[in-house]
PDB file of C-alpha atoms in Angstrom:
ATOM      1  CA  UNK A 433     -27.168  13.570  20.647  1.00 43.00           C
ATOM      2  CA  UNK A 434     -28.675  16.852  19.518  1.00 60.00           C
ATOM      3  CA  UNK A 435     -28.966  18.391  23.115  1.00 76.00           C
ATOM      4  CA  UNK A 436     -28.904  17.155  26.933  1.00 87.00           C
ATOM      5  CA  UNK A 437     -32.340  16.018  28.118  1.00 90.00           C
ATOM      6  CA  UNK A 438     -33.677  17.123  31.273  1.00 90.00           C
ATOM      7  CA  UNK A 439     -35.482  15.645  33.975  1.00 92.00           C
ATOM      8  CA  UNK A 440     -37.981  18.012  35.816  1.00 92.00           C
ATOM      9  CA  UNK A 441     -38.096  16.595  39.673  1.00 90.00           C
ATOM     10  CA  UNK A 442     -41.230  17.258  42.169  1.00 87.00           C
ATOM     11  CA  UNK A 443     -43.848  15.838  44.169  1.00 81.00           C
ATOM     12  CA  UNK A 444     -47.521  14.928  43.160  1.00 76.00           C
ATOM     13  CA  UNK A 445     -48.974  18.512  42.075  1.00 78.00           C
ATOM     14  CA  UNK A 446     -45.892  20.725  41.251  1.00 83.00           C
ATOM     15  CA  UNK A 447     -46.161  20.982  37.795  1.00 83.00           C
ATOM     16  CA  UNK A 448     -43.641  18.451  36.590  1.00 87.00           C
ATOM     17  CA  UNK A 449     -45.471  17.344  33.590  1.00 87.00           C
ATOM     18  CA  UNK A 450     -46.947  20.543  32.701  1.00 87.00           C
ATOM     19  CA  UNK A 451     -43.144  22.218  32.184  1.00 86.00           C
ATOM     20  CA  UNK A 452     -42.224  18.918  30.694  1.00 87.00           C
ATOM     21  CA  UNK A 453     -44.541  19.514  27.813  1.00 88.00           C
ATOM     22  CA  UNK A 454     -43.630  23.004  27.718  1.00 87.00           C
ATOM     23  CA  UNK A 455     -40.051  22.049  26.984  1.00 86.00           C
ATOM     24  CA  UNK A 456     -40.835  19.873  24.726  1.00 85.00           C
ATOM     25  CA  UNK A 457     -42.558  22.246  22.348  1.00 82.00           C
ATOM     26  CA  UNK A 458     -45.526  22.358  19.773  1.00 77.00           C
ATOM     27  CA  UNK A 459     -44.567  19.349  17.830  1.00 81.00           C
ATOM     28  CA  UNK A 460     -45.528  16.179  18.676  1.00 86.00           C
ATOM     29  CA  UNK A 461     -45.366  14.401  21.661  1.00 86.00           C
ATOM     30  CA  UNK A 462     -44.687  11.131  22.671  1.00 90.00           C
ATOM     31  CA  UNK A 463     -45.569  10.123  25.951  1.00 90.00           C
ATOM     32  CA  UNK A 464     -44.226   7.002  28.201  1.00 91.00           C
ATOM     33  CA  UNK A 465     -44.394   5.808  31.667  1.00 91.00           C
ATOM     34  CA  UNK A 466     -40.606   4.224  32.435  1.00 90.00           C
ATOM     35  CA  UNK A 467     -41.296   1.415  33.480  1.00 90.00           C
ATOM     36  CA  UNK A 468     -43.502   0.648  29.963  1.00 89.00           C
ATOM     37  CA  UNK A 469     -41.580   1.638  27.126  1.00 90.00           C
ATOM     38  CA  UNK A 470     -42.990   0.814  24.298  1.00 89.00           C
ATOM     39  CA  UNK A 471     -39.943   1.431  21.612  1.00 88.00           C
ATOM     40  CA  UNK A 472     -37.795  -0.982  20.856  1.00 86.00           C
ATOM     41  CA  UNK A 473     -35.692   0.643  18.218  1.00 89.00           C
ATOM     42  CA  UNK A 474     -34.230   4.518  18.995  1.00 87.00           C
ATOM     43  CA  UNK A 475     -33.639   5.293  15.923  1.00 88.00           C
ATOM     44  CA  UNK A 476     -37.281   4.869  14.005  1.00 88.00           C
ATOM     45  CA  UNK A 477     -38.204   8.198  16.282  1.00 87.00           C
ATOM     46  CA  UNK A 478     -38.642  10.698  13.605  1.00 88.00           C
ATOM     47  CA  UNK A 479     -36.159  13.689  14.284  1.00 85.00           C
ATOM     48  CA  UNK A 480     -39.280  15.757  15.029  1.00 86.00           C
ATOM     49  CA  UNK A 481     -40.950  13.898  17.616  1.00 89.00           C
ATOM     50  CA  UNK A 482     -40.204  14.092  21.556  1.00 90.00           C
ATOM     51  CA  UNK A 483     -40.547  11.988  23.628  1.00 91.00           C
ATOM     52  CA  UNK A 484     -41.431  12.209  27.282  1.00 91.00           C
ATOM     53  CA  UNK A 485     -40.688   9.915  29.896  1.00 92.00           C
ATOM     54  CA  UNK A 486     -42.953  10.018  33.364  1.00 92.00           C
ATOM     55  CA  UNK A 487     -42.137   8.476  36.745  1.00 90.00           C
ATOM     56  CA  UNK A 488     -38.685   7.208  36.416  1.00 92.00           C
ATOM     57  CA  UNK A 489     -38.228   7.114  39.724  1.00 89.00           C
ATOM     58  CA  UNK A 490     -40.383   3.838  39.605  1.00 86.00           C
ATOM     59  CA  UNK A 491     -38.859   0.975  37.827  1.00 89.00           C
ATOM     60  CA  UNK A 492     -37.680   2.433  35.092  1.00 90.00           C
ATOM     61  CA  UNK A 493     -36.363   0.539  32.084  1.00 90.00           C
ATOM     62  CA  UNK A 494     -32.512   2.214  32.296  1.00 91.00           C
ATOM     63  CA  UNK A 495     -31.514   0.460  29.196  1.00 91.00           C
ATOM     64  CA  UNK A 496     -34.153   1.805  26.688  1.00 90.00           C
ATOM     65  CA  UNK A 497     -33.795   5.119  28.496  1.00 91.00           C
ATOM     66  CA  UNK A 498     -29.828   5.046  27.976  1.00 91.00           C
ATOM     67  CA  UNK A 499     -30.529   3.954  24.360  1.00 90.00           C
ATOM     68  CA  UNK A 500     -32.841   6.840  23.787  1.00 90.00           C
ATOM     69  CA  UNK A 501     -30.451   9.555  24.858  1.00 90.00           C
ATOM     70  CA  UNK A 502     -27.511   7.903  23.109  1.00 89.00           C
ATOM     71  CA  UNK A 503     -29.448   7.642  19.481  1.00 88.00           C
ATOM     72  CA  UNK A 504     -29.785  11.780  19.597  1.00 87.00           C
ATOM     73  CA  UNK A 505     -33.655  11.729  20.373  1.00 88.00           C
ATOM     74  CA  UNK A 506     -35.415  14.806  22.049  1.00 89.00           C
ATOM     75  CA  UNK A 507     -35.469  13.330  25.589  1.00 92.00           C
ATOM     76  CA  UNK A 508     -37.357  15.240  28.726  1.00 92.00           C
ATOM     77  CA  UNK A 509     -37.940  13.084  31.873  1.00 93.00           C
ATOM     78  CA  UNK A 510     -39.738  13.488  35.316  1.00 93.00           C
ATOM     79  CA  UNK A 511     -39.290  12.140  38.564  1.00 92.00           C
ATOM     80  CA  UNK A 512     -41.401  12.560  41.967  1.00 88.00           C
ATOM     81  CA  UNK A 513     -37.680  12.794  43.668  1.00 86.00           C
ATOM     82  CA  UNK A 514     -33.834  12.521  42.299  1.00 87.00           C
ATOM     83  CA  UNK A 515     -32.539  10.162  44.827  1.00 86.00           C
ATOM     84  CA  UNK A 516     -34.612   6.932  43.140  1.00 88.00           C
ATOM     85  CA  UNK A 517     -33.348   7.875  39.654  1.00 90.00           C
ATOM     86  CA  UNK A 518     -30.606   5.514  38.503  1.00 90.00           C
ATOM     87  CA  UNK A 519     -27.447   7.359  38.598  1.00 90.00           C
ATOM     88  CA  UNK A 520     -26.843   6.162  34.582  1.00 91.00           C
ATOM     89  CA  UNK A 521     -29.592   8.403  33.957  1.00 91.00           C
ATOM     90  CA  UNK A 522     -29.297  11.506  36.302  1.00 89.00           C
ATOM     91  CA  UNK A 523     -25.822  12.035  34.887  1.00 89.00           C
ATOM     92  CA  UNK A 524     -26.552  12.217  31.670  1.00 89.00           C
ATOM     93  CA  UNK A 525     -29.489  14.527  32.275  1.00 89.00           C
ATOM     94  CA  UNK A 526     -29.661  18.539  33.555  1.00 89.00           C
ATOM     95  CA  UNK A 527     -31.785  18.361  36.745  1.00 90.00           C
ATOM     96  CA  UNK A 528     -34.656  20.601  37.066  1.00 89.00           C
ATOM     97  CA  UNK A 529     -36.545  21.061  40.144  1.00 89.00           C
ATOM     98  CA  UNK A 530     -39.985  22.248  39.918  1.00 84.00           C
ATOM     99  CA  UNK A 531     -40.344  23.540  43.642  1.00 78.00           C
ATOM    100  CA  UNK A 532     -42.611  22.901  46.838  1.00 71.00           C
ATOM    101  CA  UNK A 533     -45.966  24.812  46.021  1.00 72.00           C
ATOM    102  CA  UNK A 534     -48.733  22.535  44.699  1.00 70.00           C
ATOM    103  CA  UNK A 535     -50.620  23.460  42.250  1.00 68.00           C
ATOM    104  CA  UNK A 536     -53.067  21.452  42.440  1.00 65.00           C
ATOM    105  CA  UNK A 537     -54.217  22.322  45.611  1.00 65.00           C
ATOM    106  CA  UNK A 538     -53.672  26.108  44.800  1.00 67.00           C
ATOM    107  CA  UNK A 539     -56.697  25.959  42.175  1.00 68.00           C
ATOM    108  CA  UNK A 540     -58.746  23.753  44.754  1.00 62.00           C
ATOM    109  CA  UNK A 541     -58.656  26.687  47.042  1.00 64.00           C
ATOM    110  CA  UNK A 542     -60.245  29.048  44.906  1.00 65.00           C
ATOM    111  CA  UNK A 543     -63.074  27.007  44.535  1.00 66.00           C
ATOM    112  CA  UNK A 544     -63.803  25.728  47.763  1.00 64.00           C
ATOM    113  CA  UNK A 545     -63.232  27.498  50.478  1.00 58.00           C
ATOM    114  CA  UNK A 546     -63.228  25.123  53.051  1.00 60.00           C
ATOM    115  CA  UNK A 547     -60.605  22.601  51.491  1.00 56.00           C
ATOM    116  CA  UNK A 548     -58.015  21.743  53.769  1.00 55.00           C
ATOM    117  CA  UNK A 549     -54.191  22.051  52.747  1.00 55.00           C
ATOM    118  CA  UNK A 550     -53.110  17.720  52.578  1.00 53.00           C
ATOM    119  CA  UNK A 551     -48.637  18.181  52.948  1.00 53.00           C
ATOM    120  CA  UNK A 552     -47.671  14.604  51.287  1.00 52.00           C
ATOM    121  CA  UNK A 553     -44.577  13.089  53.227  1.00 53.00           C
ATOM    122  CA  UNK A 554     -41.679  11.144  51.691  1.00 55.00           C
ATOM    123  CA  UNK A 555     -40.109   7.871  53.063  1.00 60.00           C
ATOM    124  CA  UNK A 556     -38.769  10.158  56.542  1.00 76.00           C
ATOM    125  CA  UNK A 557     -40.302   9.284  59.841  1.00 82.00           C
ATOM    126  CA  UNK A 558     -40.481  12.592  61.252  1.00 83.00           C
ATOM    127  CA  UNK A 559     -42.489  14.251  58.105  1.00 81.00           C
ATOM    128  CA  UNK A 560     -44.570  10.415  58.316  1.00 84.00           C
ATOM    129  CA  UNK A 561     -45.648  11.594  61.823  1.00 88.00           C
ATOM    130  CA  UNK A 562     -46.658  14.897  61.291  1.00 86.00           C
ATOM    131  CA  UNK A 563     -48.425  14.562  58.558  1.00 86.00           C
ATOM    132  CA  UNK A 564     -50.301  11.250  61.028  1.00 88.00           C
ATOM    133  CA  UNK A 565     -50.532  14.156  63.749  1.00 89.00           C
ATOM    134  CA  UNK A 566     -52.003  16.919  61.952  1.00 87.00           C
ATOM    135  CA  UNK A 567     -54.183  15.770  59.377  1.00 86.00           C
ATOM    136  CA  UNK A 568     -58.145  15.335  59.129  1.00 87.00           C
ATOM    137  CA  UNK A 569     -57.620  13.251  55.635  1.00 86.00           C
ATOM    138  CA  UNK A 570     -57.130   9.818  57.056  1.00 88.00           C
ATOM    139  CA  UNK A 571     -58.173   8.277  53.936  1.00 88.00           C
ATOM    140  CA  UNK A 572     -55.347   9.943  52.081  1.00 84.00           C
ATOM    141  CA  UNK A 573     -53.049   9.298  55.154  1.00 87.00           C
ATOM    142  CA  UNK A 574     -53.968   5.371  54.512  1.00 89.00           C
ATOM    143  CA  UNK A 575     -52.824   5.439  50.664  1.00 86.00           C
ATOM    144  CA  UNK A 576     -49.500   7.349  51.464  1.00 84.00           C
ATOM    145  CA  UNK A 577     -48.941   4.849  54.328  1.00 87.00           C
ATOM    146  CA  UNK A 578     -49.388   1.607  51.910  1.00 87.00           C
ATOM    147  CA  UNK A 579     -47.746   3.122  49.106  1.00 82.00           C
ATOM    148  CA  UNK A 580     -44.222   3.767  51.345  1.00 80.00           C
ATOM    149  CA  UNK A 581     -44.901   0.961  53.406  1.00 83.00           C
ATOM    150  CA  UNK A 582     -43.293   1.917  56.191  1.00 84.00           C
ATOM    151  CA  UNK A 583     -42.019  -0.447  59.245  1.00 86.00           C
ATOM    152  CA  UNK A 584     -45.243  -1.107  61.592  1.00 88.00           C
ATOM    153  CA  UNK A 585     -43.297  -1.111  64.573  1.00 87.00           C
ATOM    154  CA  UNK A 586     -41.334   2.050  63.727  1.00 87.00           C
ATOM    155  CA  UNK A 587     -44.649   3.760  63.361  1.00 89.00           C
ATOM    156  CA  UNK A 588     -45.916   2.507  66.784  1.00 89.00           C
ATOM    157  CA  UNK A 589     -42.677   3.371  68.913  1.00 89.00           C
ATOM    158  CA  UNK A 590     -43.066   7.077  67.534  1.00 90.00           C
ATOM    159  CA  UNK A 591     -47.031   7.306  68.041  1.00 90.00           C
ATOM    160  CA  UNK A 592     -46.962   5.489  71.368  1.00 90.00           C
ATOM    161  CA  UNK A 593     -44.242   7.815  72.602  1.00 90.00           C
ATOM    162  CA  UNK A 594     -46.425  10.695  71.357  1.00 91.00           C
ATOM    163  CA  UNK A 595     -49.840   9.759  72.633  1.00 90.00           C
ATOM    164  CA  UNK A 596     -49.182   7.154  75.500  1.00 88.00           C
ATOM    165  CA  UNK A 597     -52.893   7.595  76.635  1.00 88.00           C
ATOM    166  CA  UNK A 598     -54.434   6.955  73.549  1.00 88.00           C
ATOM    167  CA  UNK A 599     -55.836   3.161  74.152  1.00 87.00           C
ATOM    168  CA  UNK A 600     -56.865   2.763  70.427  1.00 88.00           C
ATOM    169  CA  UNK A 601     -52.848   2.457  69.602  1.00 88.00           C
ATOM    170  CA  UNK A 602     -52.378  -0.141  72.411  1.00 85.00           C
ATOM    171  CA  UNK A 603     -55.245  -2.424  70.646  1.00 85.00           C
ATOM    172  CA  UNK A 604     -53.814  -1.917  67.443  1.00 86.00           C
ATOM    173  CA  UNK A 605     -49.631  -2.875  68.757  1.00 85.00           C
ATOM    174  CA  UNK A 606     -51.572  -5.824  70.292  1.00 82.00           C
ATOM    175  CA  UNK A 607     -52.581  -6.972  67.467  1.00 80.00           C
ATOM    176  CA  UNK A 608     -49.613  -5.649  65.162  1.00 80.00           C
ATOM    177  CA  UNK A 609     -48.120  -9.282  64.332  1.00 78.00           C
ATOM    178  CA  UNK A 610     -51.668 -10.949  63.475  1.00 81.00           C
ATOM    179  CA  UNK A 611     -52.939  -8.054  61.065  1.00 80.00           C
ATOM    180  CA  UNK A 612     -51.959  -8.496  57.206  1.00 86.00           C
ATOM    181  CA  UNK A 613     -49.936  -5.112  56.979  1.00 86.00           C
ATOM    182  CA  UNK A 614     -52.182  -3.097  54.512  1.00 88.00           C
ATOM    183  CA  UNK A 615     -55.204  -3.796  57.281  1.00 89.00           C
ATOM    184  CA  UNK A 616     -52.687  -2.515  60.271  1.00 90.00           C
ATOM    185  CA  UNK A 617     -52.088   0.555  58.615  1.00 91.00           C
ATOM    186  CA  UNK A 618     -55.638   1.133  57.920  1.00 91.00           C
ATOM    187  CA  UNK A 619     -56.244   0.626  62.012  1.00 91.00           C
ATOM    188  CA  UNK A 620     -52.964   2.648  62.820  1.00 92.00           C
ATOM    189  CA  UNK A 621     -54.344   5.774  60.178  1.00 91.00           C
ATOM    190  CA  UNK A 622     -58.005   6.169  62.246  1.00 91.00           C
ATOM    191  CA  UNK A 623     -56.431   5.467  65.608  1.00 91.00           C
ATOM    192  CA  UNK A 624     -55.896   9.014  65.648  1.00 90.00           C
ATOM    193  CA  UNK A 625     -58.323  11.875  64.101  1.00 89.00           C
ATOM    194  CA  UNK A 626     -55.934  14.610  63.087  1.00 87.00           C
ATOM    195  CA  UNK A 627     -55.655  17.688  65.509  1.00 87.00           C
ATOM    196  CA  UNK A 628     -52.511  19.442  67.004  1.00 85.00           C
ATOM    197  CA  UNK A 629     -49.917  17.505  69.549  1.00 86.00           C
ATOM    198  CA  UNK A 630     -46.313  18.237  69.913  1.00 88.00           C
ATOM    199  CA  UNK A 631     -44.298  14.926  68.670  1.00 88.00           C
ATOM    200  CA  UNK A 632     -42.130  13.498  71.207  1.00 88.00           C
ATOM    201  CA  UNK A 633     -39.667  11.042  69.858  1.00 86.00           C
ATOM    202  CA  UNK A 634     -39.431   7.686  71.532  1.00 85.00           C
ATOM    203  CA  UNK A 635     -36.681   7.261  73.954  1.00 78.00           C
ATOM    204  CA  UNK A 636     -33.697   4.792  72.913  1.00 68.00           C
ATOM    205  CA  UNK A 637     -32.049   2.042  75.433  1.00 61.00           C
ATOM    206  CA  UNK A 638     -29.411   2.989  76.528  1.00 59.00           C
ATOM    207  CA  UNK A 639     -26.280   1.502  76.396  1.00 65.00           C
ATOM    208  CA  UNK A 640     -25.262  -1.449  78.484  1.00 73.00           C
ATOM    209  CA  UNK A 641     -22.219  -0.177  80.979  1.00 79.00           C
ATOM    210  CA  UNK A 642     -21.131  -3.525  81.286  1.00 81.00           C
ATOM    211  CA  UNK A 643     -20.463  -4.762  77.777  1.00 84.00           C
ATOM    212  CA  UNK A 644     -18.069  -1.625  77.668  1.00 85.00           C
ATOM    213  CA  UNK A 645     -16.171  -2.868  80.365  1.00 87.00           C
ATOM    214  CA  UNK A 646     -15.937  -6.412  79.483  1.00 86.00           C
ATOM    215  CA  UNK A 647     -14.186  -4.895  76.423  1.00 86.00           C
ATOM    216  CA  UNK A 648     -11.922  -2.518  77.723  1.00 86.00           C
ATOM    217  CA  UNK A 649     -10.675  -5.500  79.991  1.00 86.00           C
ATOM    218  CA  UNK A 650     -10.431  -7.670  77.135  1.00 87.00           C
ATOM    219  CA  UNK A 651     -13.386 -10.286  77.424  1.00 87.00           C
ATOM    220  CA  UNK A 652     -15.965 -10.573  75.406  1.00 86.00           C
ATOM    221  CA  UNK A 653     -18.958  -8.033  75.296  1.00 82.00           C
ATOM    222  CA  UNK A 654     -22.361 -10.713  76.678  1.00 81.00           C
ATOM    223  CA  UNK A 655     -19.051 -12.517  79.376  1.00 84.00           C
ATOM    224  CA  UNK A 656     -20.559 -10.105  82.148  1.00 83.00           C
ATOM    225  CA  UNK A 657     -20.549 -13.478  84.025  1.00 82.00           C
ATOM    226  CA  UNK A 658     -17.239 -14.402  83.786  1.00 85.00           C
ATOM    227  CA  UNK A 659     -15.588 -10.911  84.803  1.00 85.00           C
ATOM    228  CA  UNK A 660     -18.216 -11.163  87.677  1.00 84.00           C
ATOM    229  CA  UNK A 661     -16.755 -14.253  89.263  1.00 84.00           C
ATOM    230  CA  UNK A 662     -13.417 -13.245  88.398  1.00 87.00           C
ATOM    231  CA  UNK A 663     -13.306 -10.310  90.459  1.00 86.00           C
ATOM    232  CA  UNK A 664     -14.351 -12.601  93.808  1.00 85.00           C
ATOM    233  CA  UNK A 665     -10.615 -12.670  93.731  1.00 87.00           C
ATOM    234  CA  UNK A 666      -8.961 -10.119  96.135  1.00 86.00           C
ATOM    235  CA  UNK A 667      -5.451 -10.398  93.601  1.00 87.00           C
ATOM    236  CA  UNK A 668      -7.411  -9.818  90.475  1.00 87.00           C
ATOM    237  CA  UNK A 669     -10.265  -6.956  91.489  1.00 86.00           C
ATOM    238  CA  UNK A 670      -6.886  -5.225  92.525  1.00 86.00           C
ATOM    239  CA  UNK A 671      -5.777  -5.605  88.862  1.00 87.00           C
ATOM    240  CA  UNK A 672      -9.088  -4.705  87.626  1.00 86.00           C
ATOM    241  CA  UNK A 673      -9.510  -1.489  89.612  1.00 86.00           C
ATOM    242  CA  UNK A 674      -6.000  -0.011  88.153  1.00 86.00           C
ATOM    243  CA  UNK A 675      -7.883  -0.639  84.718  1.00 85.00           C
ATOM    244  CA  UNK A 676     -11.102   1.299  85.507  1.00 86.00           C
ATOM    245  CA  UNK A 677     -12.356   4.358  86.231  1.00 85.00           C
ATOM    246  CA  UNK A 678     -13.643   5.322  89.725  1.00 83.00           C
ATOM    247  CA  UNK A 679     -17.636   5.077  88.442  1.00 83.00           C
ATOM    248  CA  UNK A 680     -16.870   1.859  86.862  1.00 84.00           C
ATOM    249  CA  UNK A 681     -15.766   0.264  90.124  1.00 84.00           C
ATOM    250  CA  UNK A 682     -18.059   1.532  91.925  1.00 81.00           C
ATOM    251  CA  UNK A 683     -20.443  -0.526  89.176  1.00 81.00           C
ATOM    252  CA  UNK A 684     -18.527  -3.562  89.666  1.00 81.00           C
ATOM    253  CA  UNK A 685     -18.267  -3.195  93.637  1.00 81.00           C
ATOM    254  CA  UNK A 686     -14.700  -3.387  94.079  1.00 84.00           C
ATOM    255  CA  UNK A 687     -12.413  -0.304  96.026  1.00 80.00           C
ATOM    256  CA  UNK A 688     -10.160   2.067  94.192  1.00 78.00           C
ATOM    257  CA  UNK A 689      -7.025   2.222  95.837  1.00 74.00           C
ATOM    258  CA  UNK A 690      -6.496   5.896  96.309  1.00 73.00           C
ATOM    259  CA  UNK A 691      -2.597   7.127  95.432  1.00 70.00           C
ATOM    260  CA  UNK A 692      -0.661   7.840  98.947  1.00 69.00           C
ATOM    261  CA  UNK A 693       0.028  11.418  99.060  1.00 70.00           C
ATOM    262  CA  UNK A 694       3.972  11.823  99.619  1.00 73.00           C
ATOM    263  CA  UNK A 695       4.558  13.221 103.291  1.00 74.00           C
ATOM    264  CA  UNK A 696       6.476  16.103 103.258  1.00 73.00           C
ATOM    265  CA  UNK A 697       9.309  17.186 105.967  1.00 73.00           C
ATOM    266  CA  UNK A 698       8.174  20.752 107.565  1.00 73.00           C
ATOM    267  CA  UNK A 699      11.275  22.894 106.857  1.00 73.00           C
ATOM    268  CA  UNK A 700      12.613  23.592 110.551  1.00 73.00           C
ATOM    269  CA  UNK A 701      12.136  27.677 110.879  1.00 74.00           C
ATOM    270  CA  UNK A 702      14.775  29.589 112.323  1.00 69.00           C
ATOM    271  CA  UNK A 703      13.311  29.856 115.671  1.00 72.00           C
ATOM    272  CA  UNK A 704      13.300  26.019 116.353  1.00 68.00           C
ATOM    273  CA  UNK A 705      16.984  26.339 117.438  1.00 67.00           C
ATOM    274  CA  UNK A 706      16.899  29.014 119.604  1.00 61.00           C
TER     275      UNK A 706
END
């Protein structure tokens, strides 16, 4: 292997492919996707040729990759992140990350002056729903929604706990288990026009107090029922309450025997025997 290859890693617009060709040089180029490479020996790459591999965060073929850097050919890579590259690969490559600015949308603003900045989201709910808060693109929003395919009912807990007034998202859970999923996120993308609204997170259950006790007492967690019609028993809620804690009784409805406090003699004073 005449040198480590490197993988530049960034999202759509950072200039990934544009330093990938820089590395690569003058010479000549040969460019593949990863998961369509078309070379089936390594070694009948002339030693001046590079090639460059795109996208291998999707599907890439590892093998031919692997064979590639093995046989000693001029190797550069990119990814849209690091985390979907195979590990195989990342190891035997130096990481390069091309940064957060877009470039793309950088030379759109000096053109038109009304263009509106898009921020592109990654597979994390929170970024999802900001991006489904603040922007006016829905159409763009609808593509980034089908390509991560997120869960549908994920995406209505957070929206619904966001806007609870907004009626269009109520039609649209209504219908959530009817709609083929590519038309439900096409509904879920308009049901909201872009603007500004703080995101509230949806409120998890919380935890059932009962299925703790059953355990600490030894049942099962879902044999509420049984402990329940235990404790009828004068004998046993005794037994239970020196178990538990004084809010967990007071769940159950039994009494807490409270500890006797030891009576103490009064010391006799020296004026009691005069």
């Amino acid at each position: 292997m005449r040198k480590r290859p490197k993988i530049f890693v960034g999202k759509w617009g950072t200039g990934k492919t544009t330093k990938a060709t820089i590395e690569a040089g003058g010479g000549i180029n040969l460019f593949y996707y990863a998961n369509d490479i078309k070379i089936d020996d390594p070694y009948s790459i002339p030693k001046d040729y590079t090639v460059i591999i795109e996208e291998v965060n999707y599907k890439p073929q590892t093998d031919k990759i692997l064979d590639l850097i093995h046989a000693g050919v001029d190797l550069v890579l990119t990814s849209h992140n690091k985390k979907s590259v195979p590990k195989l690969i990342l190891n035997a490559c130096d990481v390069k990350m091309c940064g957060a600015k877009n470039h793309y949308q950088a030379s759109l603003i000096l053109t038109c002056k009304n263009n509106e900045k898009y921020v592109s989201f990654d597979d994390n709910i929170w970024n999802m729903m900001g991006v489904y808060i603040k922007t006016k693109d829905r159409d763009r929003l609808y593509r980034d929604l089908v390509h991560f395919s997120p869960p549908p009912m994920q995406l209505l807990s957070w929206a619904i706990a966001t806007f609870p007034e907004n009626e269009k998202l109520m039609v649209v859970s209504s219908m959530m288990n009817r709609l083929n999923k590519n038309y439900f996120y096409a509904l879920f993308a308009y049901s909201w026009a872009g603007g500004y609204r703080k995101l509230v997170p949806p409120k998890r259950k919380e935890d059932n107090p009962y299925q703790s006790i059953c355990l600490k007492l030894g049942f099962k967690a879902d044999e509420t029922y049984v402990l329940k019609k235990l404790i009828s028993n004068q004998a046993y809620a005794e037994y239970v309450a020196t178990k538990l804690s004084d809010n967990e009784c007071k769940l159950l409805g039994i009494k807490k025997k409270r500890r006797e406090k030891p009576k103490v003699r009064p010391l006799n004073k020296l004026e009691d025997y005069t």
